[in-house]
PDB file of C-alpha atoms in Angstrom:
ATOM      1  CA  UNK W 616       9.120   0.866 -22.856  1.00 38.00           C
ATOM      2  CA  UNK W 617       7.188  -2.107 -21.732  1.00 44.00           C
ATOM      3  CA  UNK W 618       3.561  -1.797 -21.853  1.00 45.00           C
ATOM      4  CA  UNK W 619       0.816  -3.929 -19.623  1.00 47.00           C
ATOM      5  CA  UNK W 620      -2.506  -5.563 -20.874  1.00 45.00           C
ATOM      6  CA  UNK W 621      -4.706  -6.411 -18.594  1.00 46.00           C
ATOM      7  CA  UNK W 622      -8.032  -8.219 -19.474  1.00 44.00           C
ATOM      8  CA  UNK W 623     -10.758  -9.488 -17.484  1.00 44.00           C
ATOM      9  CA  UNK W 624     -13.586 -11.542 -17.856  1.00 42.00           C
ATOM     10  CA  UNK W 625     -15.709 -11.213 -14.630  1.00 40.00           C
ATOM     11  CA  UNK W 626     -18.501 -14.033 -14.603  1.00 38.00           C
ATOM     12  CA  UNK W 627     -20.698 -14.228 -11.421  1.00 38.00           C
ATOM     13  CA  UNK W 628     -24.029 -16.256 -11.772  1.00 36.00           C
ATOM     14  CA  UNK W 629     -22.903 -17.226 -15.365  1.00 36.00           C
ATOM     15  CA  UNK W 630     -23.774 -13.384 -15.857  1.00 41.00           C
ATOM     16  CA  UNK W 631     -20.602 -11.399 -17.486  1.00 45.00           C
ATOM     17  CA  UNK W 632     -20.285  -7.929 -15.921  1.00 47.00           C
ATOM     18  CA  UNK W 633     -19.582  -5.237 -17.865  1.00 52.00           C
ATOM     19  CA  UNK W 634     -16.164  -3.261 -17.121  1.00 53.00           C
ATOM     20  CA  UNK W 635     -18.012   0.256 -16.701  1.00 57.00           C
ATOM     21  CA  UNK W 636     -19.746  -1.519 -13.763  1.00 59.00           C
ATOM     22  CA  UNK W 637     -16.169  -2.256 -12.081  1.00 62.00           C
ATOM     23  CA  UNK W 638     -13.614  -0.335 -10.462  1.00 67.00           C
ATOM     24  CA  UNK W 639      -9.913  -1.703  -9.999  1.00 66.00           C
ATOM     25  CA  UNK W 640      -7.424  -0.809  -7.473  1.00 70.00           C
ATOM     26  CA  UNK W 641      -3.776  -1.949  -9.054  1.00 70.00           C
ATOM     27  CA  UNK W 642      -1.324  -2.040  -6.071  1.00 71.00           C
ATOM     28  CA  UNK W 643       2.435  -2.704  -7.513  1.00 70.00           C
ATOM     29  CA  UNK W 644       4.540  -5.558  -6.098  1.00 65.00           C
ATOM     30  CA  UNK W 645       7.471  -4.801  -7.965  1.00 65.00           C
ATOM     31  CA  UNK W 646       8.643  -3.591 -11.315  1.00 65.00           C
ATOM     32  CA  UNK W 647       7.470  -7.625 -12.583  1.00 62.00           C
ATOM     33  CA  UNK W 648       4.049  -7.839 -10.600  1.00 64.00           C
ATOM     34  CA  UNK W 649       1.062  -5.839  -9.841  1.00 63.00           C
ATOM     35  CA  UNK W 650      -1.717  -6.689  -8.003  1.00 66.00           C
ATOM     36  CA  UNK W 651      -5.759  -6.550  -9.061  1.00 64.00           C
ATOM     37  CA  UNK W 652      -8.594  -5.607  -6.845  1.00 63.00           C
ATOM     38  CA  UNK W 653     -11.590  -5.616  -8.750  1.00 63.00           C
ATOM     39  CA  UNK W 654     -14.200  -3.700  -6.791  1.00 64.00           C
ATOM     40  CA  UNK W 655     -17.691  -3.304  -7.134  1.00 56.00           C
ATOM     41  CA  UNK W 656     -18.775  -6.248  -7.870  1.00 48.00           C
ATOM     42  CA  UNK W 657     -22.401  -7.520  -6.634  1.00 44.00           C
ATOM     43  CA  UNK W 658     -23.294  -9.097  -3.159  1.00 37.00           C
ATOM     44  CA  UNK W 659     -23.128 -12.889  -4.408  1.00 41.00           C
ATOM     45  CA  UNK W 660     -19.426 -12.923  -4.980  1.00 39.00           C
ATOM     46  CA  UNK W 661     -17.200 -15.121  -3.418  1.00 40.00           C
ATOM     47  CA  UNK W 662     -14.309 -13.077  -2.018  1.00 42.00           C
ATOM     48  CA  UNK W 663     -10.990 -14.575  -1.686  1.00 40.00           C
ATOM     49  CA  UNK W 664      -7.809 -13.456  -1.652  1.00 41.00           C
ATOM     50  CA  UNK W 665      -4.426 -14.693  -0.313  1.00 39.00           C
ATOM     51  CA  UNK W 666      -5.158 -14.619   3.459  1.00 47.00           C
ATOM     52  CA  UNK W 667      -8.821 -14.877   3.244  1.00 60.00           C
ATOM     53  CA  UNK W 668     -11.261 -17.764   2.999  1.00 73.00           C
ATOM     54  CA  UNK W 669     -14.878 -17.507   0.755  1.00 85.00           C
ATOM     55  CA  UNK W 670     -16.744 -15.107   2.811  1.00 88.00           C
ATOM     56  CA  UNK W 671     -20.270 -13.550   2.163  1.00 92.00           C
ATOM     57  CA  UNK W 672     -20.383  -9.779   3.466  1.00 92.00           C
ATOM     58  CA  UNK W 673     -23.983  -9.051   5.300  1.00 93.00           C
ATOM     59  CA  UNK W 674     -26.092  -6.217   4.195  1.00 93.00           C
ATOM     60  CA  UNK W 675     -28.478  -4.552   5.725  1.00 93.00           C
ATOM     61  CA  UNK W 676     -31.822  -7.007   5.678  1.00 92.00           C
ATOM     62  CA  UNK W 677     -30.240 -10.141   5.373  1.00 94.00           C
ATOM     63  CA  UNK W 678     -30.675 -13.117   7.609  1.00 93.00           C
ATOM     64  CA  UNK W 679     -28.412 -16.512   7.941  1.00 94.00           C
ATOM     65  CA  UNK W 680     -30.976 -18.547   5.757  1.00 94.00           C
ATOM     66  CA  UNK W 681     -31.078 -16.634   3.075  1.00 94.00           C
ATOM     67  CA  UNK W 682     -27.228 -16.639   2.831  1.00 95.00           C
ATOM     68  CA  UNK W 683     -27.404 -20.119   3.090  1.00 94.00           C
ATOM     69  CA  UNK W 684     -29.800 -20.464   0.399  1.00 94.00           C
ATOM     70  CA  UNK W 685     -27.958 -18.317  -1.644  1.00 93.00           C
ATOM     71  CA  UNK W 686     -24.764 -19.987  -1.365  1.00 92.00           C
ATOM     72  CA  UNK W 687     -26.447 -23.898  -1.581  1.00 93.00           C
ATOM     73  CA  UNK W 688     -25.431 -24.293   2.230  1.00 92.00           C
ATOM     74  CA  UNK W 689     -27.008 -25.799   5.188  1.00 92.00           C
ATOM     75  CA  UNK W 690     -27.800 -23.095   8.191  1.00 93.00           C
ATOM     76  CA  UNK W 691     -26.760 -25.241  10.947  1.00 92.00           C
ATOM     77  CA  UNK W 692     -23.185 -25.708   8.278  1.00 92.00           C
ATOM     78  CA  UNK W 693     -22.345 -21.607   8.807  1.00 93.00           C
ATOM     79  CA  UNK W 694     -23.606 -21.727  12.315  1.00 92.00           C
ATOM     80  CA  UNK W 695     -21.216 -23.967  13.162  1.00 90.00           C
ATOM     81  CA  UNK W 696     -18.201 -22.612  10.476  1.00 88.00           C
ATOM     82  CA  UNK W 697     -18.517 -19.161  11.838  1.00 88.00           C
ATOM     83  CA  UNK W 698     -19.188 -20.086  15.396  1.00 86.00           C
ATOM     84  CA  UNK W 699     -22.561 -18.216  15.656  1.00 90.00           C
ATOM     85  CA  UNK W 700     -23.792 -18.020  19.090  1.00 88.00           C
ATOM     86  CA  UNK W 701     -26.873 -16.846  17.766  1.00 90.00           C
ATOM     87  CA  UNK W 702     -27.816 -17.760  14.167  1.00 88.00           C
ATOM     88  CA  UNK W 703     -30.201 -14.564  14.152  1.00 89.00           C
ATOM     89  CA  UNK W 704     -28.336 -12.408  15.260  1.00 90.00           C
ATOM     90  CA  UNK W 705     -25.837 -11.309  12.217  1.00 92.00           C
ATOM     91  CA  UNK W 706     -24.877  -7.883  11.832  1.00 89.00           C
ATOM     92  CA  UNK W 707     -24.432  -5.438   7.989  1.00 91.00           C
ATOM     93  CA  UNK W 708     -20.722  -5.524   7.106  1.00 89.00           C
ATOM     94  CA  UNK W 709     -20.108  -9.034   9.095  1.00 92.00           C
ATOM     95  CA  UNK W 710     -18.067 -11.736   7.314  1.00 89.00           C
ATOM     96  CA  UNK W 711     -20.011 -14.750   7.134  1.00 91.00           C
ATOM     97  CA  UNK W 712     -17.016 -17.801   6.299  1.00 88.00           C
ATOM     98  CA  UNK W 713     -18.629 -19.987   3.382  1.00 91.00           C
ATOM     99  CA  UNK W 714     -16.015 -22.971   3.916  1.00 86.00           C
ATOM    100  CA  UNK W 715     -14.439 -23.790   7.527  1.00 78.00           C
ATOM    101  CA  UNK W 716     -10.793 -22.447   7.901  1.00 68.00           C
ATOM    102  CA  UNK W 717      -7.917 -25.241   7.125  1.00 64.00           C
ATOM    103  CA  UNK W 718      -5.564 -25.252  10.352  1.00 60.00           C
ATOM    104  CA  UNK W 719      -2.133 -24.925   9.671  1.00 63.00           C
ATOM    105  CA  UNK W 720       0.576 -27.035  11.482  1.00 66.00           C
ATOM    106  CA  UNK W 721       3.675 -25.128  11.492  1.00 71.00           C
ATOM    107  CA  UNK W 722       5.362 -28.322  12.283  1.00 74.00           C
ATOM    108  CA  UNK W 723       4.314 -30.371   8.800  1.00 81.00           C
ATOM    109  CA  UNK W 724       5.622 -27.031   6.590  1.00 86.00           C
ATOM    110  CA  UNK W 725       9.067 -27.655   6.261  1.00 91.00           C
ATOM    111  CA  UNK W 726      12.148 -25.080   6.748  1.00 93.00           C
ATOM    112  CA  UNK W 727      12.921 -24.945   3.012  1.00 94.00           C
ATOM    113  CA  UNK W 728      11.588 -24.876  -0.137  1.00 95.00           C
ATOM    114  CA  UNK W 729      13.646 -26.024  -3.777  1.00 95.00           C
ATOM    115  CA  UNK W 730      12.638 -23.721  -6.224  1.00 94.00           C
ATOM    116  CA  UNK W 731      10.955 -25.658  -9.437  1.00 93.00           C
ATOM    117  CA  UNK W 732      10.611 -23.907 -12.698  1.00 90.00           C
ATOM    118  CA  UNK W 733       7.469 -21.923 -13.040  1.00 87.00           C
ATOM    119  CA  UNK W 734       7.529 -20.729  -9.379  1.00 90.00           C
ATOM    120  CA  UNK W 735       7.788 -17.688  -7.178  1.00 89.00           C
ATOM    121  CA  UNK W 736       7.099 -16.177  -3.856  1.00 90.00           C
ATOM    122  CA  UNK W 737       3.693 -16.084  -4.401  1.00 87.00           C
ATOM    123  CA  UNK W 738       3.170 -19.671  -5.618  1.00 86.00           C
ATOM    124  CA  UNK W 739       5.389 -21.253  -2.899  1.00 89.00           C
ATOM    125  CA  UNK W 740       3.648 -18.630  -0.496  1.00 86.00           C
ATOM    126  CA  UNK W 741       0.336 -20.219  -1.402  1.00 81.00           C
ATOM    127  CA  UNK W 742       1.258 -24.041  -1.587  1.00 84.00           C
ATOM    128  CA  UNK W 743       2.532 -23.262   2.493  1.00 83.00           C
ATOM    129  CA  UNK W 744      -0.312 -21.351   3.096  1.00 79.00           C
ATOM    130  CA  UNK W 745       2.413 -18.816   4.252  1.00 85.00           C
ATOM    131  CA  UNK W 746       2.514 -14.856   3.871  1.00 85.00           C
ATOM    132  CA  UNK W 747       4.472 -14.235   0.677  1.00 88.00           C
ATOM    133  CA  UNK W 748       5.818 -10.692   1.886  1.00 89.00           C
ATOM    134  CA  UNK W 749       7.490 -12.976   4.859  1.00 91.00           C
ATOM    135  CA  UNK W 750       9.118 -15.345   2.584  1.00 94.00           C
ATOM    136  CA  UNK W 751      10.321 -12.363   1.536  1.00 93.00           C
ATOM    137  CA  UNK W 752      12.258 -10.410   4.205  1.00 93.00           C
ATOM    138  CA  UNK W 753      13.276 -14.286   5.459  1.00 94.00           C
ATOM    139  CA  UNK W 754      15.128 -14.299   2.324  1.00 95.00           C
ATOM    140  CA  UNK W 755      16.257 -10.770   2.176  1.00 94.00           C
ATOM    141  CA  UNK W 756      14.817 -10.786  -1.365  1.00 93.00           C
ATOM    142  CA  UNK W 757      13.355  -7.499  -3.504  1.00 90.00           C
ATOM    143  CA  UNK W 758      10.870  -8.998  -5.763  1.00 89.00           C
ATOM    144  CA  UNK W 759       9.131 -12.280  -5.793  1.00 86.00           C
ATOM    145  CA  UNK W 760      10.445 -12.615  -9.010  1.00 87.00           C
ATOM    146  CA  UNK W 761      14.170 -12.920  -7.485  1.00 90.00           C
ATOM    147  CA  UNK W 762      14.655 -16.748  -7.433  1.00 94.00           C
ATOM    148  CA  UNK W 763      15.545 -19.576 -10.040  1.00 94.00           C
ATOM    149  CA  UNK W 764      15.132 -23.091 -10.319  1.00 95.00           C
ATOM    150  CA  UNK W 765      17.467 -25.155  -7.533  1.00 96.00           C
ATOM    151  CA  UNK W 766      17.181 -22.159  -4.944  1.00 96.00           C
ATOM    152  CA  UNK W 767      17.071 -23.435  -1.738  1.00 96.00           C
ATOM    153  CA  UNK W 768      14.395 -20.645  -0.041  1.00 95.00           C
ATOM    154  CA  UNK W 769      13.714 -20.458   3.686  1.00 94.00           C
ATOM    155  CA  UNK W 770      10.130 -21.224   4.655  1.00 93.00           C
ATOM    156  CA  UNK W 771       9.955 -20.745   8.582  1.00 87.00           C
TER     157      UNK W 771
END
């Protein structure tokens, strides 16, 4: 029986949250990976996640400047990252991009990959900037666990 210890340390304006504060949402990959969501965590967060760049979320009563503030950012800086027509105009629930997006060309990712010890899906999937699920089905593997050193694995 294999058993699975999970600890956390959760530290968010050098302040350590308490686990009865948090909820976690544990999505399976396969029978080698699972997946943490911590949720519930307060407003000044950074979320970030595999497809995702740092984002603020905008609750009710907040305005751009104070998100700046907040975040040590210029205005003008997540006026122009978020392509605000209208700086005052922000909205509860809107994501507010705290870095500009990195654009991908397809052309400078290469067709293949050569699987180095350490790796998997995930860890090729994020030095690509690719969708790991993808790599994947273009590999017609089961787990992202499936692959050894040498492996030549199909990028694009």
């Amino acid at each position: 029986m294999k058993k699975l210890i999970l600890i956390f340390y959760v530290i968010i304006s050098f302040k350590t949250l308490s686990v009865e504060n948090l909820r976690f949402e544990v999505e399976k990959v396969d029978e080698n990976l699972v997946l943490v969501n911590i949720v519930g965590v307060e407003k000044k967060e950074i979320k970030n996640d595999f497809e995702e760049y740092p984002y603020h979320k905008v609750r009710k009563g907040e305005y751009l400047n104070k998100i700046a503030k907040d975040y040590q950012k210029r205005p003008a800086k997540l006026v122009q990252i978020n392509e605000l027509k209208n700086p005052n105009l922000i909205y509860p629930k809107q994501k507010i991009y705290l870095e500009k997006k990195k654009s991908i060309d397809i052309e400078k990712i290469p067709k293949y990959h050569i699987v180095q010890r350490g790796e998997n899906i995930i860890s090729i999937a994020l030095e690509y900037e690719l969708d790991w699920k993808q790599i994947l089905r273009l590999n017609s593997l089961e787990s992202v666990t499936d692959i050894y050193p040498g492996q030549k694995i199909v990028l694009k």
